[in-house]
Coordinates of C-alpha atoms in Angstrom, one line a residue:
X1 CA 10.3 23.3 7.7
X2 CA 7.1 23.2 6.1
X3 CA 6.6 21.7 2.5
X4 CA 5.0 21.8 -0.6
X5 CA 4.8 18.8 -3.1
X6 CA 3.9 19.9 -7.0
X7 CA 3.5 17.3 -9.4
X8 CA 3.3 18.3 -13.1
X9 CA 2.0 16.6 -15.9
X10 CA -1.7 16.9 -17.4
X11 CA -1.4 12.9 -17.4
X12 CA -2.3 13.3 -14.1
X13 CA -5.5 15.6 -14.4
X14 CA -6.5 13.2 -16.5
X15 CA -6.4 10.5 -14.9
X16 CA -4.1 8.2 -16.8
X17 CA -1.5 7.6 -14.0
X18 CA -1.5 7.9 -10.4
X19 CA 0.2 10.3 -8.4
X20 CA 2.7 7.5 -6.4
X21 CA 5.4 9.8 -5.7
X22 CA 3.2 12.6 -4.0
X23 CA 2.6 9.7 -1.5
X24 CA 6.1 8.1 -1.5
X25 CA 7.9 12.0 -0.7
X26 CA 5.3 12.7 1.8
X27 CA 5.9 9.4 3.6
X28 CA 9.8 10.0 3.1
X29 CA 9.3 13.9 4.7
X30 CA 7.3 12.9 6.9
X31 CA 10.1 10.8 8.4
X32 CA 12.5 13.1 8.1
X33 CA 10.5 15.8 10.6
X34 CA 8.8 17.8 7.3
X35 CA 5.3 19.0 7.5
X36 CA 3.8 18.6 4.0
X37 CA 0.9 21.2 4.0
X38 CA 0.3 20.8 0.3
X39 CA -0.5 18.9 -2.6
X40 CA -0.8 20.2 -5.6
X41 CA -0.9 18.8 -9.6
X42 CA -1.3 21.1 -12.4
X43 CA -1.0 20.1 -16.1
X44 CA 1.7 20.8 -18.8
X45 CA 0.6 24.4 -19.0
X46 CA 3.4 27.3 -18.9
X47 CA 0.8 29.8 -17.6
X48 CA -0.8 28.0 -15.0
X49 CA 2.6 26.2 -13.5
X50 CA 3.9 29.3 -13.1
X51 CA 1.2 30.7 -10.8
X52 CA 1.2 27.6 -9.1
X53 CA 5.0 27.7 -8.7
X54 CA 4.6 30.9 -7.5
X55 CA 2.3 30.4 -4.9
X56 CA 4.4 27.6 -3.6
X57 CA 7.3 29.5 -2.8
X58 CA 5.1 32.1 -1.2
X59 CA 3.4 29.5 1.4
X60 CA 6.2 26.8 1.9
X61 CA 10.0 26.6 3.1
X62 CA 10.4 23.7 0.8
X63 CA 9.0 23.2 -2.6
X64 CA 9.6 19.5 -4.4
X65 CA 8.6 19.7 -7.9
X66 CA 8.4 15.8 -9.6
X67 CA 7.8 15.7 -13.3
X68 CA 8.6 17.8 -16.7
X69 CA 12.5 17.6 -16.7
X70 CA 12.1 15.3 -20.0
X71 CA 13.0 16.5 -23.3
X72 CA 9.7 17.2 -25.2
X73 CA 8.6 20.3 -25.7
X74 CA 5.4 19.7 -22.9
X75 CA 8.3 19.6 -20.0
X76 CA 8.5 23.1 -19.0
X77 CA 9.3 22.8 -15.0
X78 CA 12.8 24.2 -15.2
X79 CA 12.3 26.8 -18.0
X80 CA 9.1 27.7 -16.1
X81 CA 10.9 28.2 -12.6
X82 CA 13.8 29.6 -14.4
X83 CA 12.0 32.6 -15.4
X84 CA 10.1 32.6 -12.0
X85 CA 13.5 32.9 -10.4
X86 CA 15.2 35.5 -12.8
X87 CA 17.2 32.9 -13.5
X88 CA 19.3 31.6 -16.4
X89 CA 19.5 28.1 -18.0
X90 CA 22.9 26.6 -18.7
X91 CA 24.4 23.1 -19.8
X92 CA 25.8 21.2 -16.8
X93 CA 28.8 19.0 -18.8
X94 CA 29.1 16.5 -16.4
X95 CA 24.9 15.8 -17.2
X96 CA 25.7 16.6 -21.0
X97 CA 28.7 13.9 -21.0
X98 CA 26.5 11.6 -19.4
X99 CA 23.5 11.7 -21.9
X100 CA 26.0 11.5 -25.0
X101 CA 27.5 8.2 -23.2
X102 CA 24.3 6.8 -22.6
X103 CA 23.6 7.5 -26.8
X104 CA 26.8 6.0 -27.7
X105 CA 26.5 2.8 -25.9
X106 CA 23.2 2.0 -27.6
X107 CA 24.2 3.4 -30.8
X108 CA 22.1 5.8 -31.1
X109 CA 21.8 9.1 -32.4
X110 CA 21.2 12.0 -29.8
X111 CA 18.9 15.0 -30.6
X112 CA 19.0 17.7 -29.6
X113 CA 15.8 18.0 -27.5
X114 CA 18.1 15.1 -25.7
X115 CA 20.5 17.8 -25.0
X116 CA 17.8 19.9 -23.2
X117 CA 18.0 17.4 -20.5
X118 CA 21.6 18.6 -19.4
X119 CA 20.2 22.3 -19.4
X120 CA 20.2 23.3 -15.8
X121 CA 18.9 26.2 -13.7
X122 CA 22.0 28.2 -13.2
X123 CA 23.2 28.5 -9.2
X124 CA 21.7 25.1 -8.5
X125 CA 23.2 21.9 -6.8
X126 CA 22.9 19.0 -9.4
X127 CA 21.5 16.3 -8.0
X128 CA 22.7 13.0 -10.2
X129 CA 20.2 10.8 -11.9
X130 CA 21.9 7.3 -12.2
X131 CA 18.7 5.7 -13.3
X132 CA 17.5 8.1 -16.0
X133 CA 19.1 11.1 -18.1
X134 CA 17.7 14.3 -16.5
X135 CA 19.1 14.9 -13.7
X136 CA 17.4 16.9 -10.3
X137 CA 18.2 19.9 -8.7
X138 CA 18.3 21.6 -5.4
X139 CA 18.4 25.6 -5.0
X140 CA 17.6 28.4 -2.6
X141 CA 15.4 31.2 -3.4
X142 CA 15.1 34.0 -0.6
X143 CA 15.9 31.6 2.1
X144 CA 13.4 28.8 0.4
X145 CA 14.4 25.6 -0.7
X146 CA 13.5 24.2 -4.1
X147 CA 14.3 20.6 -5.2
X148 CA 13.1 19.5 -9.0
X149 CA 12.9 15.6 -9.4
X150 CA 12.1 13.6 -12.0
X151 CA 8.9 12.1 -12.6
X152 CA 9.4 8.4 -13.3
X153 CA 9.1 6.6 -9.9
X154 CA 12.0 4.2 -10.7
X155 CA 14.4 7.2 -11.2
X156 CA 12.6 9.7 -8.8
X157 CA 12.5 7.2 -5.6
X158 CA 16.5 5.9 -5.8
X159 CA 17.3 9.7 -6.5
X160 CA 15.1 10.7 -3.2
X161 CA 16.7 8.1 -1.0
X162 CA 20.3 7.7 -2.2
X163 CA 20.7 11.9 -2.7
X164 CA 18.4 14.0 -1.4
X165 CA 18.0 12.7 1.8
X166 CA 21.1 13.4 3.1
X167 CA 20.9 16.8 1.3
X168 CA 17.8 17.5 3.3
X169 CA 19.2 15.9 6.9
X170 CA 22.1 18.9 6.2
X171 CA 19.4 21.7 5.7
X172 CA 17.1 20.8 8.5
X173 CA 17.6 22.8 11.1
X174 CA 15.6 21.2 14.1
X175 CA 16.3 17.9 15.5
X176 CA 12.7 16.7 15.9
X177 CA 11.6 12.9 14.3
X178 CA 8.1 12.7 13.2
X179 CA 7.8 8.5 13.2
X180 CA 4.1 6.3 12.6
X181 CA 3.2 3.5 13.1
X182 CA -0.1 2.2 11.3
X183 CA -2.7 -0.9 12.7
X184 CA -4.5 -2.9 10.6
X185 CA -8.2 -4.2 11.8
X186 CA -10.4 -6.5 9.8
X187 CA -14.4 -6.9 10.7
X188 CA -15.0 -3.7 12.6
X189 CA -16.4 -0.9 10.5
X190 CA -15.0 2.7 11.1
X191 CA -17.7 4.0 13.1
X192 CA -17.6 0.9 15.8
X193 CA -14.4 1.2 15.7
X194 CA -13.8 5.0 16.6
X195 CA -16.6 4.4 19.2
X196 CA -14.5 1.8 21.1
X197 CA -11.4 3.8 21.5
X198 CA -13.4 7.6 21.3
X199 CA -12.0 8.3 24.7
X200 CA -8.1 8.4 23.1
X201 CA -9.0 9.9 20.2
X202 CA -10.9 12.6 22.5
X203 CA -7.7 13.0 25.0
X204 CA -4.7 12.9 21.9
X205 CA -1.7 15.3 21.9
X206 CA 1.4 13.5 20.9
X207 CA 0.6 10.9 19.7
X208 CA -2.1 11.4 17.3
X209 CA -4.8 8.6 16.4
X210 CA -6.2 9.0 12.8
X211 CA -8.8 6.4 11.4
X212 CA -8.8 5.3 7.8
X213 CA -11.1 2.9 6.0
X214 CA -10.8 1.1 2.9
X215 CA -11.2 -2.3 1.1
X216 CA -13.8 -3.7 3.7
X217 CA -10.8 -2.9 6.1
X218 CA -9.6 -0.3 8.8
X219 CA -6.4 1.2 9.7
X220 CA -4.6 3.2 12.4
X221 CA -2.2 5.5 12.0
X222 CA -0.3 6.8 15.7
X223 CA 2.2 9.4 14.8
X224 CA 4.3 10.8 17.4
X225 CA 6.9 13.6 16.7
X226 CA 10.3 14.1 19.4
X227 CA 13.4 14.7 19.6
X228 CA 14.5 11.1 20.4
X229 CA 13.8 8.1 17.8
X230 CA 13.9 5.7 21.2
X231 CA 11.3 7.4 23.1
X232 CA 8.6 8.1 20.3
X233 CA 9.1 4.6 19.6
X234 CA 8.0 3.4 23.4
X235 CA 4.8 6.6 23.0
X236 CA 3.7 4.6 19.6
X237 CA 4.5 0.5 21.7
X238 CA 2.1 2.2 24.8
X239 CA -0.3 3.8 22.5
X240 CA -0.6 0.5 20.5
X241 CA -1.1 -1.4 23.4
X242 CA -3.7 0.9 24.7
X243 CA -5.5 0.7 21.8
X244 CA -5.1 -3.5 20.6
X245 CA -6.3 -4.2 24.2
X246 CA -9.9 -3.0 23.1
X247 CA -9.6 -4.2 19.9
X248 CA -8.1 -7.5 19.8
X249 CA -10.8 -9.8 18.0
X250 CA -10.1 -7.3 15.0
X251 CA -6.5 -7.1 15.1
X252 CA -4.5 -8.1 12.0
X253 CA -1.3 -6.4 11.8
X254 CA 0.8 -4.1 11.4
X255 CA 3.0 -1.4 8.3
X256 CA 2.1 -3.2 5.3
X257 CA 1.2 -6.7 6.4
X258 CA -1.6 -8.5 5.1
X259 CA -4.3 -11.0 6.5
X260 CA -2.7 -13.1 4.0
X261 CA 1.2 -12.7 5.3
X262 CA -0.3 -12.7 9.1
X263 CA -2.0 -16.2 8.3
X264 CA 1.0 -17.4 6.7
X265 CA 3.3 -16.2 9.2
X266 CA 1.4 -18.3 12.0
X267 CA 1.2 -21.9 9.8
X268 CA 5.0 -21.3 9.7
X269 CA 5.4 -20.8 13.1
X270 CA 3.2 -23.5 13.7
X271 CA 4.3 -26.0 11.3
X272 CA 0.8 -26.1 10.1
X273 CA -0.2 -27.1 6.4
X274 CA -3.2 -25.8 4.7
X275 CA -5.7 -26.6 1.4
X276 CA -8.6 -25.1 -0.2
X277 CA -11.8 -25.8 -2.2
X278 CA -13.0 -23.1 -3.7
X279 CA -16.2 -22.2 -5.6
X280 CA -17.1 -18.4 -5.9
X281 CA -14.2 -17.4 -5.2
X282 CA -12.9 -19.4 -8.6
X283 CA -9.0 -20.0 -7.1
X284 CA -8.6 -16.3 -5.6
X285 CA -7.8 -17.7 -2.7
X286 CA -5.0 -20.1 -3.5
X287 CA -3.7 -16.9 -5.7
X288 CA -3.6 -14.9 -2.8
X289 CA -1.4 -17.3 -0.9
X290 CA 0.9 -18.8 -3.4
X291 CA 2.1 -14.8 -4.3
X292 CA 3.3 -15.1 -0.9
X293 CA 7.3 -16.1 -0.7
X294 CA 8.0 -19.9 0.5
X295 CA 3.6 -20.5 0.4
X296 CA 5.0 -24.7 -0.9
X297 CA 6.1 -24.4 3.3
X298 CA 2.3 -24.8 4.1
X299 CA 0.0 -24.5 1.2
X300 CA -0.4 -28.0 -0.4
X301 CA -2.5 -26.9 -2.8
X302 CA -6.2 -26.0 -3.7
X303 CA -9.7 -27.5 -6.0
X304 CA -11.3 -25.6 -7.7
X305 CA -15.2 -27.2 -7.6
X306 CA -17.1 -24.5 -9.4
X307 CA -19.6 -26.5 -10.7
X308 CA -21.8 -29.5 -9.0
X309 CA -20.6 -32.1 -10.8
X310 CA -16.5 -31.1 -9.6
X311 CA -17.5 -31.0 -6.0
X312 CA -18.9 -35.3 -6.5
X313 CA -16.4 -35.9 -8.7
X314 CA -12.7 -33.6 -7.2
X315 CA -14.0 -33.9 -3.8
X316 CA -16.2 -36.3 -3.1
X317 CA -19.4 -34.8 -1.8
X318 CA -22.4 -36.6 -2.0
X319 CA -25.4 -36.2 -4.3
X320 CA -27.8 -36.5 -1.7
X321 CA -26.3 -33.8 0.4
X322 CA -26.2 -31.7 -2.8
X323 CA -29.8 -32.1 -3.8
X324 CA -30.8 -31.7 0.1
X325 CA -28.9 -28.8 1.1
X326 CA -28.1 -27.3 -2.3
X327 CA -24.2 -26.3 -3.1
X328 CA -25.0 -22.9 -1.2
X329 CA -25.1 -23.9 2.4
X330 CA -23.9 -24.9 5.5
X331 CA -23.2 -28.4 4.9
X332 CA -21.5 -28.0 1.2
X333 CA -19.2 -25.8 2.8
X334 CA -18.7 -28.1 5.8
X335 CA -17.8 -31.1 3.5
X336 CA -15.9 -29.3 1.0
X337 CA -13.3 -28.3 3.6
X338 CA -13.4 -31.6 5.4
X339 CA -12.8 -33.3 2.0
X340 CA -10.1 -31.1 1.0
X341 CA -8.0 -31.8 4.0
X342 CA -8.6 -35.3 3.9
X343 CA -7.7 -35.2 0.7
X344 CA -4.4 -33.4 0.8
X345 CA -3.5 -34.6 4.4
X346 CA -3.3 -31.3 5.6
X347 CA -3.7 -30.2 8.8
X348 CA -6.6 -27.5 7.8
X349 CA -9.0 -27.2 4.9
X350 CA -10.5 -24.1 4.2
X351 CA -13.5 -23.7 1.6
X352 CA -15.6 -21.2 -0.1
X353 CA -19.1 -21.6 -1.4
X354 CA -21.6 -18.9 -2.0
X355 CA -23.2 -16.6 -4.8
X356 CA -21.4 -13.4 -6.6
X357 CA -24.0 -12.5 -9.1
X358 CA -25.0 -10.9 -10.2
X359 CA -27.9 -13.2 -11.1
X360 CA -29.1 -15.1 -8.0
X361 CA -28.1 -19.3 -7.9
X362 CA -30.6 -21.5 -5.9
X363 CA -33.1 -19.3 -5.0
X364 CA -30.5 -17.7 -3.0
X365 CA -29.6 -13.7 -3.5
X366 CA -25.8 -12.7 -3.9
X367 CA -23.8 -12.0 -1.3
X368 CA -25.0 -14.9 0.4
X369 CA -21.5 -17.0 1.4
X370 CA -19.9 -19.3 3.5
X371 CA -16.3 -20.3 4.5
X372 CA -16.3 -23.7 5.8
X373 CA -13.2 -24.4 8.0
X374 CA -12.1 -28.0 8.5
X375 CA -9.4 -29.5 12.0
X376 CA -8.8 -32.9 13.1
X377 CA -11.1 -31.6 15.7
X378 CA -13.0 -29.1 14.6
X379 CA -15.6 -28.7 11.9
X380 CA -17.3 -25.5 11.1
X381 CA -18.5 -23.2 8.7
X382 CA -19.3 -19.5 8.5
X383 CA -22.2 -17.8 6.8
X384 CA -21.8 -13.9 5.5
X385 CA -24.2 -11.7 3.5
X386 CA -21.7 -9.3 1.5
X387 CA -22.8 -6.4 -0.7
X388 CA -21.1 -5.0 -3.7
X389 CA -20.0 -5.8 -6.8
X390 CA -19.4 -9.5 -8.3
X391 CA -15.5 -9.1 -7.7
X392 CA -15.9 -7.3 -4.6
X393 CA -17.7 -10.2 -3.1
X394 CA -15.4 -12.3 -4.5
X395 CA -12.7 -10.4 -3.1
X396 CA -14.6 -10.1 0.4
X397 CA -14.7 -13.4 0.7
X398 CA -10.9 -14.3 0.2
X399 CA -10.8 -11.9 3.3
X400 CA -13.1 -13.1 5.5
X401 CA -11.9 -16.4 5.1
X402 CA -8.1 -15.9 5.8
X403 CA -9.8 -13.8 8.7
X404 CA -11.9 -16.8 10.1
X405 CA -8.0 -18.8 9.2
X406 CA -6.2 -16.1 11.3
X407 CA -8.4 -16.1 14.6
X408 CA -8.7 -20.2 15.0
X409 CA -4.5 -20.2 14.2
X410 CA -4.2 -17.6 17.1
X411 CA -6.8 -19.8 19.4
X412 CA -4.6 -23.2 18.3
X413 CA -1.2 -20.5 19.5
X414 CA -2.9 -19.8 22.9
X415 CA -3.7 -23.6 23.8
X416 CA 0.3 -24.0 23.2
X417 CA 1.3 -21.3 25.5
X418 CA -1.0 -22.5 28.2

């Protein structure tokens, strides 16, 4: 079955919302063994949504429509596809009786562009909406499937899983499970990356290697399709292993993890504790780990030295070093994370020191950072020369540094083992 996805709503064309659920059904078909061949987005215009309509049922087995089921007089999907279909509009009472309920209970009055929201193309399966008023619908038109969802993402996505899904398991008519699986790499740009594994992406079949950059980072994503769930799931372990074997250093995680959630899930395992000092970076840092669930486990806290004067004063670092050295160096960053954990009594301290711009600071041109990472046994500090913006450096750095974080906590996990 192969699928078309048309989101309506000149919102869109214009740029004032994303288009979430063209990604969240294409992830959910994908799963299900759909090929989704198109995207398309076309504003609240009758004229134009029907010729798009129109050449979606002419290309695709499965059309998904999200967006203009409301009751304004802008939502034309249904009465557009209606008259597409030669088909009629009628109330669906068990929709109706739900709206008028939903009135009554706030006591409120119901209009009757509210009523339009129970009008329903006639020969269609309703599909109930028990987060919102209008409700979806699934119908077949010369052996193609349409299915017309709402276009909020809180009622579309619990209508999608709880309803349609099983709807759509009945229609399929194949047994095959297109499953992924996606890596996440830090430190590696594409291009060095694709060149280290170019062989498998030469030699692919099933599974498939795609490369995707963004945010200073670099994904993976292996997607097998077969007819047993078990065995695409050992294809995707041996093609993982196959490629994490040349590109270990760089490795991160995997699905939606973070560097954050991968440092954090090591301190745990560890029973390590952690503490910041943190200059450019302003607190970003400690932000980044305390949105994490249970962070009071091993975060004991963070300073926030921005200035010369905080770093003597919170932290302790000397004048002399500061007038030597300057704030942007080496040994600040050194002393910083040394201080913190002495400080906190953690078992590592972690600082950032640096310039974001855009003006330079010290002589010294943005971009120009370093993470300084303090151990009982271990003192050291990292220097990087980012490009970009003022928050993308910024930003950069809070990366890099739960990067530098990430590979000594996996050094620290290997001396265990041994």
């Amino acid at each position: 079955m192969n699928a078309e996805i048309v989101a309506v709503g000149s919102e869109l064309l214009l740029g004032q919302i994303d288009n979430t659920n063209a990604t969240y059904l294409s992830r959910q078909l994908n799963n299900l063994g759909v090929n989704v061949y198109h995207h398309t987005v076309v504003g609240d215009n009758e004229e134009r949504l029907y010729k798009v309509l129109e050449t979606a049922l002419n290309r695709s087995d499965l059309v998904i429509t999200t967006g203009g089921l409301g009751p304004t007089k802008d939502d034309l999907t249904k009465e557009t596809l209606a008259q597409l279909l030669s088909r009629n509009l009628v109330y669906d009472k068990i929709t109706e009786e739900r709206i008028i309920e939903y009135f009554k209970q706030r006591s409120r009055t119901m209009t009757e562009n509210n009523r339009k929201q129970a009008l329903v193309i006639e020969g269609s399966k309703i599909i109930d909406n028990h987060h919102g008023l209008a409700c979806g619908m699934l119908m077949t038109y010369e052996n193609k499937k349409v299915m017309m969802l709402p276009g909020p993402p809180k009622e579309l996505i619990p209508m999608f899983e709880n309803e349609c899904i099983p709807l759509l398991n009945r229609q399929l008519s194949n047994s095959s499970f297109i499953q992924s699986r996606v890596l996440r790499f830090f430190d590696i740009g594409e291009s060095q990356l694709v060149d280290i594994i170019d062989d498998l992406l030469e030699t692919q079949t099933n599974p498939t290697i795609a490369p995707l950059a963004s945010d200073g980072e670099v994904t993976l994503r292996l997607t097998v399709k077969g007819e047993n769930e078990g065995q695409n799931e050992q294809k995707l372990d041996d093609l993982q292993d196959k490629v994490v074997e040349r590109l270990e250093p760089y490795f991160y995680g995997t699905g939606n993890d973070t560097l954050s959630k991968s440092v954090s899930d090591l301190l745990r395992i560890m029973d390590y504790s952690l503490s910041s000092a943190e200059s450019l970076t302003g607190g970003s840092f400690s932000t980044e780990l305390t949105s994490l669930d249970g962070a009071s486990n091993f975060f004991k806290g963070g300073f926030i030295t921005y200035t010369n004067e905080q770093k003597h004063e919170l932290l302790g670092i000397s004048n002399e070093l500061l007038n030597k050295y300057g704030a942007i160096s080496h040994e600040c960053a050194e002393a910083l994370a040394k201080q913190v954990r002495l400080q906190t009594g953690s078992n590592v301290g972690l600082s950032f020191t640096g310039v974001a711009g855009p003006k330079e600071a010290e002589g010294k041109q943005p971009g120009l950072v370093y993470v300084g990472l303090s151990t009982e046994d271990e003192l050291v500090s990292y220097e990087l020369r980012l490009a970009g913006s003022r928050s993308n450096i910024r930003e950069r750095s809070v990366k890099y540094g739960l990067y530098y974080l990430l590979q000594w906590l996996r050094k620290e996990m290997k001396k265990v083992d041994e």
